[in-house]
């Protein structure tokens, strides 16, 4: 997309040098149209006048002494013509001519020597440029000089992504200057998403073809299980694994799988079948203990089978024997899920249970903070009212039957109040434990009860709690003893379960797990910043180990008005497979809807308890690293006190031997868990991928969204031990290595001035830039330490569809809402917004309704917006098609996410617009993150340095 005099082609033979992030200029020269002999691009990305008539634009290159820069648009008065050595990058057509495997930004012939020298294209050091504004924020440097005065505007280029296209007169002054690189000539996430929908949403995705890449997470598609696990359960970074460790190291493409073992399936897909082998239990390989699956090869007439993972031969038990057909398959193959499907469940026998004893049904215990802040905010009242209804919706196997989950209730401030709600009582009884240093359970009988038996007593209790503590003046709370109390209750009942904690403040009362305020903004950006993400003490780590051993999962609902040390309070939820929800400055009227929807979903969602997960692989690779909300006491078993339908475990694989192209590679994920009815089960997911000896095959079958999910989890975890800047540099380096390896080994020879990206990875730079600009890795001044810790924990168990919208939010124009289909999204940039438009932005945690300054002209829109301003966070129900369709879209978006997204109405030029603009991730961010265009230039520079 921008050009350079050709460098000697010898670079492709040389090994890339060891990488150091040394500063070097982004250099370039004017791009020329391709010569007539080149094939034309499938569609022109430009319809203005020829390049020669385009206004020259100033350099994007900073002085060589500066570190990785970011763009800084100039918005002052026109500057005088600059006589200094500026680089001339024009707005010429970046004709993209994608081959099946790559996306190319074609180069031109070298410019005349005089022009090349004038533009600094040979990369010689340049002095400070006249008019150069200097760094815009500490430690960072803006990309490029101020724009030169522009000649008369050229014919407006058609913009395929912008509906409607913003008029020049509507744009802020800064945007009237065209970019040095045409933003429409670089890979568009929206176009890739739309192309995938067009190509892959009509036909069902059948999983039987080994090594095929599934549709993107943004595409609606149906899955037919034909031997590999559905992509809803397992997504891989690459579906063609390199045969050798050297090849994997050379490419730097991570080899990982994002596994969501209990994922919910859409109504038109069959949930995994249950297989019951009776007292004999599941059939397994004698050596590696892999479970029976489609990759086992039956031999000797069906009397034995050879394991696909370790090649060991095992006898078939007499009750499981079946004859083989002429192809060597069992004749009952299609009748048995474990022989024909990628995902299924086994009923586990007593051998798979703790102490060889069948488990009890799980219990739910609700702990309600009744300190001054919690009562005053309205939280206590809302929780008590909601629980009366929610108890009818406890999880159950059979929708017709009653839930067998038992419940218990505790309130606390700096002491704990346990409640006896036995069905024979007329009124609930309170028992206070004030010695929180040695927590014990003051009652056994009457604490954990069946809801239907004790309903009258429970409802009486929930009515009384808000009244009892209405006038409290107690501001101090405990936290560690609360979890200890729940743990003791589950031990006494000999069952697994879940604790729901509704908590409001930093636990400063004298008790185990007491915390001090350690929020220190001065540490941000220093080598000590990592301490902010680490827990204050080992107390909660030890407590979480005990919780996991008992199958005690913790969900934490936080309602803080100030610092509460999420990094420490979140240790037990994150280690036990639980969740953290955070409602800062909770106000009943504003946040009630979001909190109650989160609570309802959290109580009702399908989940397993006391779970253990193991990932087995075929010879040649092994699982080496795991990311998510869990605990590991050894190197192979992932232990989860609770595992719900939203949680993922990400697994990284490494080579320990050479793989074969003929056999491919296999992975089996087996999760042993207790269902909400108390049945012990095994959920099994199988995945077979191809192996390749050519790098081109690896780059053809990668999935960028999954790679970004893995990179972000790896980076966010690294923050615990590594300075943030080092983490960011490592990400940029690895991305550059991946693309440089492709350029060197797989792309057709071309000038070094071209940026060539693999077709399936052409969005890697834009998405990686979004990760680098995220609040965790590059916080703005207004992002609290707690928020960063919360987002870091939240991402650790996100699936690919949630991390996709988290990093690259969805921006929908709401101009015409006709029919049932959604309008096509537009790219995440302020340039795509029209003053006359209304847009909906979805981030996965929030929804923003952005209203342009001129949007009031439509009567329907105007009525809705006038009503919205009064509500601010919810949509009024108006009787017009626009209002109804908009509410349908918002409801549909919310139903797709694991957390309820709060709606914020933002009018153009309001103060709140700054929050909205923060999520326009293709633009330069206020905290200093580069724009997409600038980061692509930077990435190109990094790649060229590796190749030279």
Short mmCIF file of N, CA, C and O in Angstrom, two decimals, residues 46-146:
data_model
loop_
_atom_site.label_atom_id
_atom_site.label_comp_id
_atom_site.label_asym_id
_atom_site.label_seq_id
_atom_site.Cartn_x
_atom_site.Cartn_y
_atom_site.Cartn_z
N UNK A 46 -10.80 2.43 -5.84
CA UNK A 46 -10.58 3.85 -6.01
C UNK A 46 -11.23 4.29 -7.30
O UNK A 46 -11.17 3.60 -8.29
N UNK A 47 -11.90 5.42 -7.28
CA UNK A 47 -12.44 5.87 -8.57
C UNK A 47 -12.22 7.37 -8.75
O UNK A 47 -12.95 8.03 -9.46
N UNK A 48 -11.20 7.91 -8.09
CA UNK A 48 -10.87 9.33 -8.25
C UNK A 48 -9.94 9.54 -9.42
O UNK A 48 -9.73 8.66 -10.25
N UNK A 49 -9.38 10.72 -9.55
CA UNK A 49 -8.46 11.01 -10.65
C UNK A 49 -7.16 10.25 -10.50
O UNK A 49 -6.91 9.66 -9.46
N UNK A 50 -6.34 10.23 -11.53
CA UNK A 50 -5.08 9.46 -11.47
C UNK A 50 -4.17 9.99 -10.38
O UNK A 50 -4.29 11.13 -9.95
N UNK A 51 -3.25 9.13 -9.94
CA UNK A 51 -2.39 9.48 -8.81
C UNK A 51 -1.62 10.77 -9.03
O UNK A 51 -1.35 11.48 -8.09
N UNK A 52 -1.26 11.03 -10.26
CA UNK A 52 -0.43 12.20 -10.50
C UNK A 52 -1.13 13.49 -10.09
O UNK A 52 -0.52 14.50 -9.82
N UNK A 53 -2.49 13.46 -10.06
CA UNK A 53 -3.22 14.66 -9.69
C UNK A 53 -3.52 14.73 -8.20
O UNK A 53 -4.16 15.66 -7.74
N UNK A 54 -3.11 13.69 -7.45
CA UNK A 54 -3.44 13.66 -6.03
C UNK A 54 -2.54 14.62 -5.26
O UNK A 54 -1.38 14.78 -5.57
N UNK A 55 -3.07 15.24 -4.22
CA UNK A 55 -2.23 16.11 -3.40
C UNK A 55 -1.20 15.29 -2.65
O UNK A 55 -1.51 14.23 -2.15
N UNK A 56 0.06 15.75 -2.61
CA UNK A 56 1.06 15.01 -1.82
C UNK A 56 0.77 15.16 -0.34
O UNK A 56 0.27 16.19 0.09
N UNK A 57 1.06 14.11 0.42
CA UNK A 57 0.87 14.17 1.87
C UNK A 57 2.19 13.99 2.57
O UNK A 57 3.07 13.30 2.10
N UNK A 58 2.31 14.62 3.71
CA UNK A 58 3.60 14.57 4.40
C UNK A 58 3.91 13.21 4.99
O UNK A 58 3.05 12.35 5.09
N UNK A 59 5.12 13.10 5.41
CA UNK A 59 5.67 11.82 5.87
C UNK A 59 4.96 11.29 7.09
O UNK A 59 4.50 12.03 7.93
N UNK A 60 4.93 9.95 7.16
CA UNK A 60 4.45 9.33 8.39
C UNK A 60 5.62 8.93 9.26
O UNK A 60 5.46 8.32 10.29
N UNK A 61 6.84 9.20 8.82
CA UNK A 61 8.00 8.69 9.55
C UNK A 61 8.50 9.65 10.59
O UNK A 61 8.77 10.79 10.31
N UNK A 62 8.64 9.18 11.81
CA UNK A 62 9.23 10.02 12.85
C UNK A 62 10.74 10.03 12.71
O UNK A 62 11.30 9.20 12.00
N UNK A 63 11.42 10.95 13.37
CA UNK A 63 12.89 10.87 13.39
C UNK A 63 13.33 9.53 13.94
O UNK A 63 12.68 8.98 14.82
N UNK A 64 14.44 8.98 13.41
CA UNK A 64 14.82 7.61 13.77
C UNK A 64 15.07 7.41 15.26
O UNK A 64 15.08 6.30 15.73
N UNK A 65 15.31 8.45 16.01
CA UNK A 65 15.62 8.25 17.42
C UNK A 65 14.40 7.99 18.28
O UNK A 65 14.51 7.76 19.46
N UNK A 66 13.22 8.04 17.68
CA UNK A 66 12.02 7.92 18.50
C UNK A 66 11.54 6.48 18.60
O UNK A 66 11.73 5.71 17.69
N UNK A 67 10.87 6.10 19.70
CA UNK A 67 10.31 4.74 19.82
C UNK A 67 9.04 4.59 19.01
O UNK A 67 8.62 5.50 18.31
N UNK A 68 8.38 3.39 19.14
CA UNK A 68 7.16 3.09 18.38
C UNK A 68 6.13 4.20 18.50
O UNK A 68 5.67 4.52 19.58
N UNK A 69 5.80 4.85 17.38
CA UNK A 69 4.96 6.05 17.45
C UNK A 69 3.49 5.79 17.26
O UNK A 69 3.06 4.70 16.93
N UNK A 70 2.71 6.83 17.43
CA UNK A 70 1.28 6.82 17.16
C UNK A 70 0.92 8.10 16.45
O UNK A 70 1.57 9.11 16.59
N UNK A 71 -0.16 8.04 15.67
CA UNK A 71 -0.50 9.20 14.88
C UNK A 71 -1.08 10.30 15.74
O UNK A 71 -1.70 10.07 16.75
N UNK A 72 -0.87 11.51 15.28
CA UNK A 72 -1.45 12.65 15.98
C UNK A 72 -2.00 13.60 14.94
O UNK A 72 -1.24 14.30 14.29
N UNK A 73 -3.31 13.59 14.71
CA UNK A 73 -3.84 14.42 13.64
C UNK A 73 -3.68 15.90 13.96
O UNK A 73 -3.76 16.33 15.10
N UNK A 74 -3.46 16.66 12.91
CA UNK A 74 -3.28 18.09 13.05
C UNK A 74 -4.61 18.79 12.81
O UNK A 74 -5.29 18.51 11.86
N UNK A 75 -4.99 19.69 13.72
CA UNK A 75 -6.29 20.33 13.54
C UNK A 75 -6.19 21.84 13.57
O UNK A 75 -7.18 22.53 13.69
N UNK A 76 -4.99 22.39 13.48
CA UNK A 76 -4.83 23.84 13.51
C UNK A 76 -5.02 24.47 12.15
O UNK A 76 -5.50 23.84 11.21
N UNK A 77 -4.61 25.73 12.00
CA UNK A 77 -4.75 26.42 10.71
C UNK A 77 -3.80 25.83 9.68
O UNK A 77 -2.84 25.15 10.04
N UNK A 78 -4.06 26.05 8.39
CA UNK A 78 -3.15 25.52 7.35
C UNK A 78 -1.74 26.01 7.59
O UNK A 78 -1.52 27.15 7.98
N UNK A 79 -0.78 25.12 7.33
CA UNK A 79 0.61 25.47 7.57
C UNK A 79 1.25 25.94 6.26
O UNK A 79 0.82 25.56 5.17
N UNK A 80 2.30 26.74 6.37
CA UNK A 80 3.01 27.13 5.15
C UNK A 80 3.66 25.92 4.52
O UNK A 80 3.91 24.92 5.19
N UNK A 81 3.92 25.99 3.23
CA UNK A 81 4.57 24.87 2.55
C UNK A 81 5.88 24.57 3.26
O UNK A 81 6.63 25.46 3.63
N UNK A 82 6.13 23.30 3.43
CA UNK A 82 7.29 22.88 4.22
C UNK A 82 8.47 22.61 3.32
O UNK A 82 8.43 21.70 2.50
N UNK A 83 9.56 23.36 3.46
CA UNK A 83 10.70 23.14 2.57
C UNK A 83 11.56 21.96 2.99
O UNK A 83 12.44 21.57 2.26
N UNK A 84 11.31 21.39 4.19
CA UNK A 84 12.17 20.33 4.71
C UNK A 84 12.01 19.03 3.95
O UNK A 84 11.14 18.88 3.10
N UNK A 85 12.84 18.05 4.26
CA UNK A 85 12.84 16.78 3.53
C UNK A 85 11.65 15.92 3.94
O UNK A 85 11.77 14.98 4.69
N UNK A 86 10.46 16.27 3.46
CA UNK A 86 9.27 15.48 3.79
C UNK A 86 9.14 14.32 2.83
O UNK A 86 9.55 14.40 1.67
N UNK A 87 8.52 13.30 3.33
CA UNK A 87 8.29 12.13 2.50
C UNK A 87 6.98 12.30 1.75
O UNK A 87 5.99 12.71 2.32
N UNK A 88 6.98 11.99 0.49
CA UNK A 88 5.77 12.22 -0.31
C UNK A 88 5.00 10.94 -0.47
O UNK A 88 5.34 10.10 -1.27
N UNK A 89 3.98 10.78 0.36
CA UNK A 89 3.10 9.61 0.23
C UNK A 89 1.80 10.10 -0.34
O UNK A 89 1.13 10.92 0.27
N UNK A 90 1.41 9.58 -1.47
CA UNK A 90 0.20 10.14 -2.06
C UNK A 90 -0.99 9.24 -1.81
O UNK A 90 -0.92 8.23 -1.15
N UNK A 91 -2.09 9.64 -2.39
CA UNK A 91 -3.35 8.94 -2.16
C UNK A 91 -3.69 8.05 -3.34
O UNK A 91 -4.84 7.93 -3.72
N UNK A 92 -2.66 7.48 -3.94
CA UNK A 92 -2.91 6.72 -5.17
C UNK A 92 -3.66 5.44 -4.87
O UNK A 92 -3.75 5.00 -3.75
N UNK A 93 -4.23 4.82 -5.93
CA UNK A 93 -5.05 3.63 -5.69
C UNK A 93 -4.18 2.51 -5.17
O UNK A 93 -3.20 2.15 -5.77
N UNK A 94 -4.57 1.96 -4.06
CA UNK A 94 -3.88 0.76 -3.58
C UNK A 94 -4.66 -0.42 -4.13
O UNK A 94 -5.45 -1.03 -3.45
N UNK A 95 -4.43 -0.74 -5.40
CA UNK A 95 -5.18 -1.85 -6.00
C UNK A 95 -4.81 -3.13 -5.28
O UNK A 95 -3.68 -3.55 -5.31
N UNK A 96 -5.77 -3.73 -4.60
CA UNK A 96 -5.49 -4.99 -3.93
C UNK A 96 -5.76 -6.10 -4.91
O UNK A 96 -6.83 -6.17 -5.49
N UNK A 97 -4.78 -6.95 -5.12
CA UNK A 97 -4.99 -8.07 -6.02
C UNK A 97 -4.76 -9.35 -5.26
O UNK A 97 -3.71 -9.94 -5.29
N UNK A 98 -5.77 -9.77 -4.47
CA UNK A 98 -5.52 -10.93 -3.61
C UNK A 98 -5.45 -12.22 -4.40
O UNK A 98 -6.29 -12.48 -5.24
N UNK A 99 -4.40 -12.99 -4.13
CA UNK A 99 -4.35 -14.35 -4.65
C UNK A 99 -5.08 -15.22 -3.64
O UNK A 99 -5.43 -14.76 -2.58
N UNK A 100 -5.29 -16.49 -3.96
CA UNK A 100 -6.01 -17.32 -2.99
C UNK A 100 -5.36 -17.33 -1.62
O UNK A 100 -6.01 -17.57 -0.63
N UNK A 101 -4.06 -17.12 -1.54
CA UNK A 101 -3.41 -17.29 -0.24
C UNK A 101 -2.90 -16.00 0.38
O UNK A 101 -2.38 -16.02 1.44
N UNK A 102 -3.02 -14.90 -0.30
CA UNK A 102 -2.40 -13.72 0.28
C UNK A 102 -3.12 -12.45 -0.13
O UNK A 102 -3.86 -12.41 -1.09
N UNK A 103 -2.86 -11.40 0.61
CA UNK A 103 -3.39 -10.07 0.33
C UNK A 103 -2.18 -9.20 0.08
O UNK A 103 -1.28 -9.11 0.89
N UNK A 104 -2.11 -8.57 -1.09
CA UNK A 104 -0.91 -7.83 -1.47
C UNK A 104 -1.24 -6.36 -1.62
O UNK A 104 -2.30 -6.00 -2.10
N UNK A 105 -0.30 -5.54 -1.24
CA UNK A 105 -0.43 -4.11 -1.46
C UNK A 105 0.63 -3.75 -2.49
O UNK A 105 1.78 -3.52 -2.15
N UNK A 106 0.29 -3.75 -3.81
CA UNK A 106 1.32 -3.73 -4.85
C UNK A 106 2.21 -2.51 -4.80
O UNK A 106 1.81 -1.44 -4.40
N UNK A 107 3.41 -2.75 -5.29
CA UNK A 107 4.45 -1.74 -5.30
C UNK A 107 4.53 -1.11 -6.68
O UNK A 107 3.87 -1.52 -7.62
N UNK A 108 5.38 -0.16 -6.80
CA UNK A 108 5.56 0.49 -8.09
C UNK A 108 7.02 0.45 -8.46
O UNK A 108 7.87 0.01 -7.71
N UNK A 109 7.31 0.96 -9.62
CA UNK A 109 8.71 1.14 -9.99
C UNK A 109 9.33 2.16 -9.05
O UNK A 109 8.64 3.00 -8.50
N UNK A 110 10.66 2.08 -8.86
CA UNK A 110 11.29 3.05 -7.96
C UNK A 110 11.14 4.47 -8.49
O UNK A 110 11.15 4.68 -9.70
N UNK A 111 11.01 5.45 -7.60
CA UNK A 111 10.91 6.82 -8.05
C UNK A 111 12.26 7.30 -8.58
O UNK A 111 13.29 6.68 -8.32
N UNK A 112 12.28 8.39 -9.32
CA UNK A 112 13.57 8.95 -9.75
C UNK A 112 14.44 9.21 -8.54
O UNK A 112 13.94 9.49 -7.45
N UNK A 113 15.77 9.15 -8.76
CA UNK A 113 16.70 9.29 -7.64
C UNK A 113 16.47 10.59 -6.89
O UNK A 113 16.40 10.63 -5.68
N UNK A 114 16.29 11.66 -7.65
CA UNK A 114 16.12 12.95 -6.98
C UNK A 114 14.89 12.94 -6.07
O UNK A 114 14.93 13.43 -4.96
N UNK A 115 13.83 12.33 -6.56
CA UNK A 115 12.59 12.27 -5.76
C UNK A 115 12.79 11.38 -4.54
O UNK A 115 12.35 11.69 -3.44
N UNK A 116 13.49 10.25 -4.77
CA UNK A 116 13.71 9.34 -3.65
C UNK A 116 14.54 10.00 -2.56
O UNK A 116 14.28 9.84 -1.38
N UNK A 117 15.55 10.76 -2.97
CA UNK A 117 16.36 11.44 -1.97
C UNK A 117 15.54 12.49 -1.24
O UNK A 117 15.61 12.64 -0.03
N UNK A 118 14.72 13.20 -2.01
CA UNK A 118 13.92 14.26 -1.41
C UNK A 118 12.93 13.69 -0.41
O UNK A 118 12.68 14.26 0.64
N UNK A 119 12.39 12.50 -0.71
CA UNK A 119 11.36 11.95 0.17
C UNK A 119 11.95 11.15 1.31
O UNK A 119 11.23 10.62 2.12
N UNK A 120 13.28 11.05 1.35
CA UNK A 120 13.87 10.28 2.46
C UNK A 120 13.61 8.80 2.32
O UNK A 120 13.61 8.08 3.30
N UNK A 121 13.37 8.32 1.09
CA UNK A 121 12.94 6.94 0.93
C UNK A 121 14.04 5.95 1.23
O UNK A 121 13.77 4.80 1.47
N UNK A 122 15.29 6.37 1.17
CA UNK A 122 16.37 5.41 1.45
C UNK A 122 16.65 5.30 2.93
O UNK A 122 17.57 4.64 3.34
N UNK A 123 15.85 5.96 3.74
CA UNK A 123 15.94 5.75 5.18
C UNK A 123 17.11 6.46 5.85
O UNK A 123 17.50 6.12 6.94
N UNK A 124 17.72 7.49 5.14
CA UNK A 124 18.81 8.19 5.83
C UNK A 124 18.24 9.00 6.99
O UNK A 124 17.11 9.43 6.95
N UNK A 125 19.06 9.18 8.04
CA UNK A 125 18.55 9.93 9.20
C UNK A 125 18.16 11.35 8.79
O UNK A 125 18.85 11.98 7.99
N UNK A 126 17.04 11.80 9.33
CA UNK A 126 16.60 13.16 9.03
C UNK A 126 16.57 13.96 10.32
O UNK A 126 16.26 13.43 11.39
N UNK A 127 16.83 15.22 10.21
CA UNK A 127 16.74 16.10 11.38
C UNK A 127 15.29 16.40 11.69
O UNK A 127 14.39 15.98 10.98
N UNK A 128 15.07 17.14 12.76
CA UNK A 128 13.69 17.51 13.12
C UNK A 128 13.04 18.26 11.97
O UNK A 128 13.67 19.10 11.33
N UNK A 129 11.78 17.93 11.70
CA UNK A 129 11.10 18.55 10.58
C UNK A 129 10.45 19.86 11.01
O UNK A 129 9.86 19.94 12.08
N UNK A 130 10.53 20.89 10.18
CA UNK A 130 9.85 22.14 10.52
C UNK A 130 8.36 21.89 10.73
O UNK A 130 7.74 21.15 9.97
N UNK A 131 7.82 22.47 11.77
CA UNK A 131 6.39 22.30 12.01
C UNK A 131 6.04 21.01 12.71
O UNK A 131 4.89 20.71 12.95
N UNK A 132 7.06 20.20 13.07
CA UNK A 132 6.78 18.91 13.73
C UNK A 132 6.33 19.18 15.16
O UNK A 132 7.00 19.86 15.92
N UNK A 133 5.19 18.64 15.51
CA UNK A 133 4.56 19.04 16.78
C UNK A 133 5.20 18.43 18.02
O UNK A 133 4.99 18.89 19.12
N UNK A 134 5.97 17.36 17.86
CA UNK A 134 6.59 16.75 19.04
C UNK A 134 5.67 15.74 19.70
O UNK A 134 4.51 15.60 19.34
N UNK A 135 6.19 15.03 20.70
CA UNK A 135 5.39 13.98 21.35
C UNK A 135 4.11 14.54 21.95
O UNK A 135 4.09 15.63 22.49
N UNK A 136 3.05 13.72 21.85
CA UNK A 136 1.76 14.15 22.36
C UNK A 136 1.50 13.67 23.77
O UNK A 136 0.58 14.10 24.43
N UNK A 137 2.28 12.69 24.22
CA UNK A 137 2.10 12.19 25.58
C UNK A 137 3.42 11.55 25.96
O UNK A 137 4.20 11.19 25.11
N UNK A 138 3.69 11.39 27.24
CA UNK A 138 5.02 10.95 27.69
C UNK A 138 5.38 9.60 27.11
O UNK A 138 4.57 8.69 27.06
N UNK A 139 6.62 9.49 26.65
CA UNK A 139 7.14 8.19 26.23
C UNK A 139 6.67 7.74 24.87
O UNK A 139 7.12 6.75 24.36
N UNK A 140 5.75 8.47 24.25
CA UNK A 140 5.29 8.06 22.94
C UNK A 140 5.47 9.22 21.98
O UNK A 140 5.54 10.37 22.37
N UNK A 141 5.46 8.91 20.70
CA UNK A 141 5.76 9.92 19.72
C UNK A 141 4.67 9.87 18.66
O UNK A 141 4.20 8.82 18.32
N UNK A 142 4.25 11.01 18.17
CA UNK A 142 3.17 10.93 17.18
C UNK A 142 3.73 10.53 15.83
O UNK A 142 4.88 10.79 15.51
N UNK A 143 2.87 9.86 15.05
CA UNK A 143 3.32 9.35 13.75
C UNK A 143 3.27 10.49 12.76
O UNK A 143 2.25 10.73 12.15
N UNK A 144 4.31 11.16 12.54
CA UNK A 144 4.29 11.96 11.35
C UNK A 144 4.11 13.44 11.56
O UNK A 144 3.71 13.92 12.60
N UNK A 145 4.42 14.16 10.52
CA UNK A 145 4.39 15.60 10.56
C UNK A 145 2.99 16.12 10.33
O UNK A 145 2.09 15.38 9.96
N UNK A 146 2.83 17.40 10.50
CA UNK A 146 1.53 18.02 10.28
C UNK A 146 1.24 18.07 8.79
O UNK A 146 2.14 18.17 7.98
#
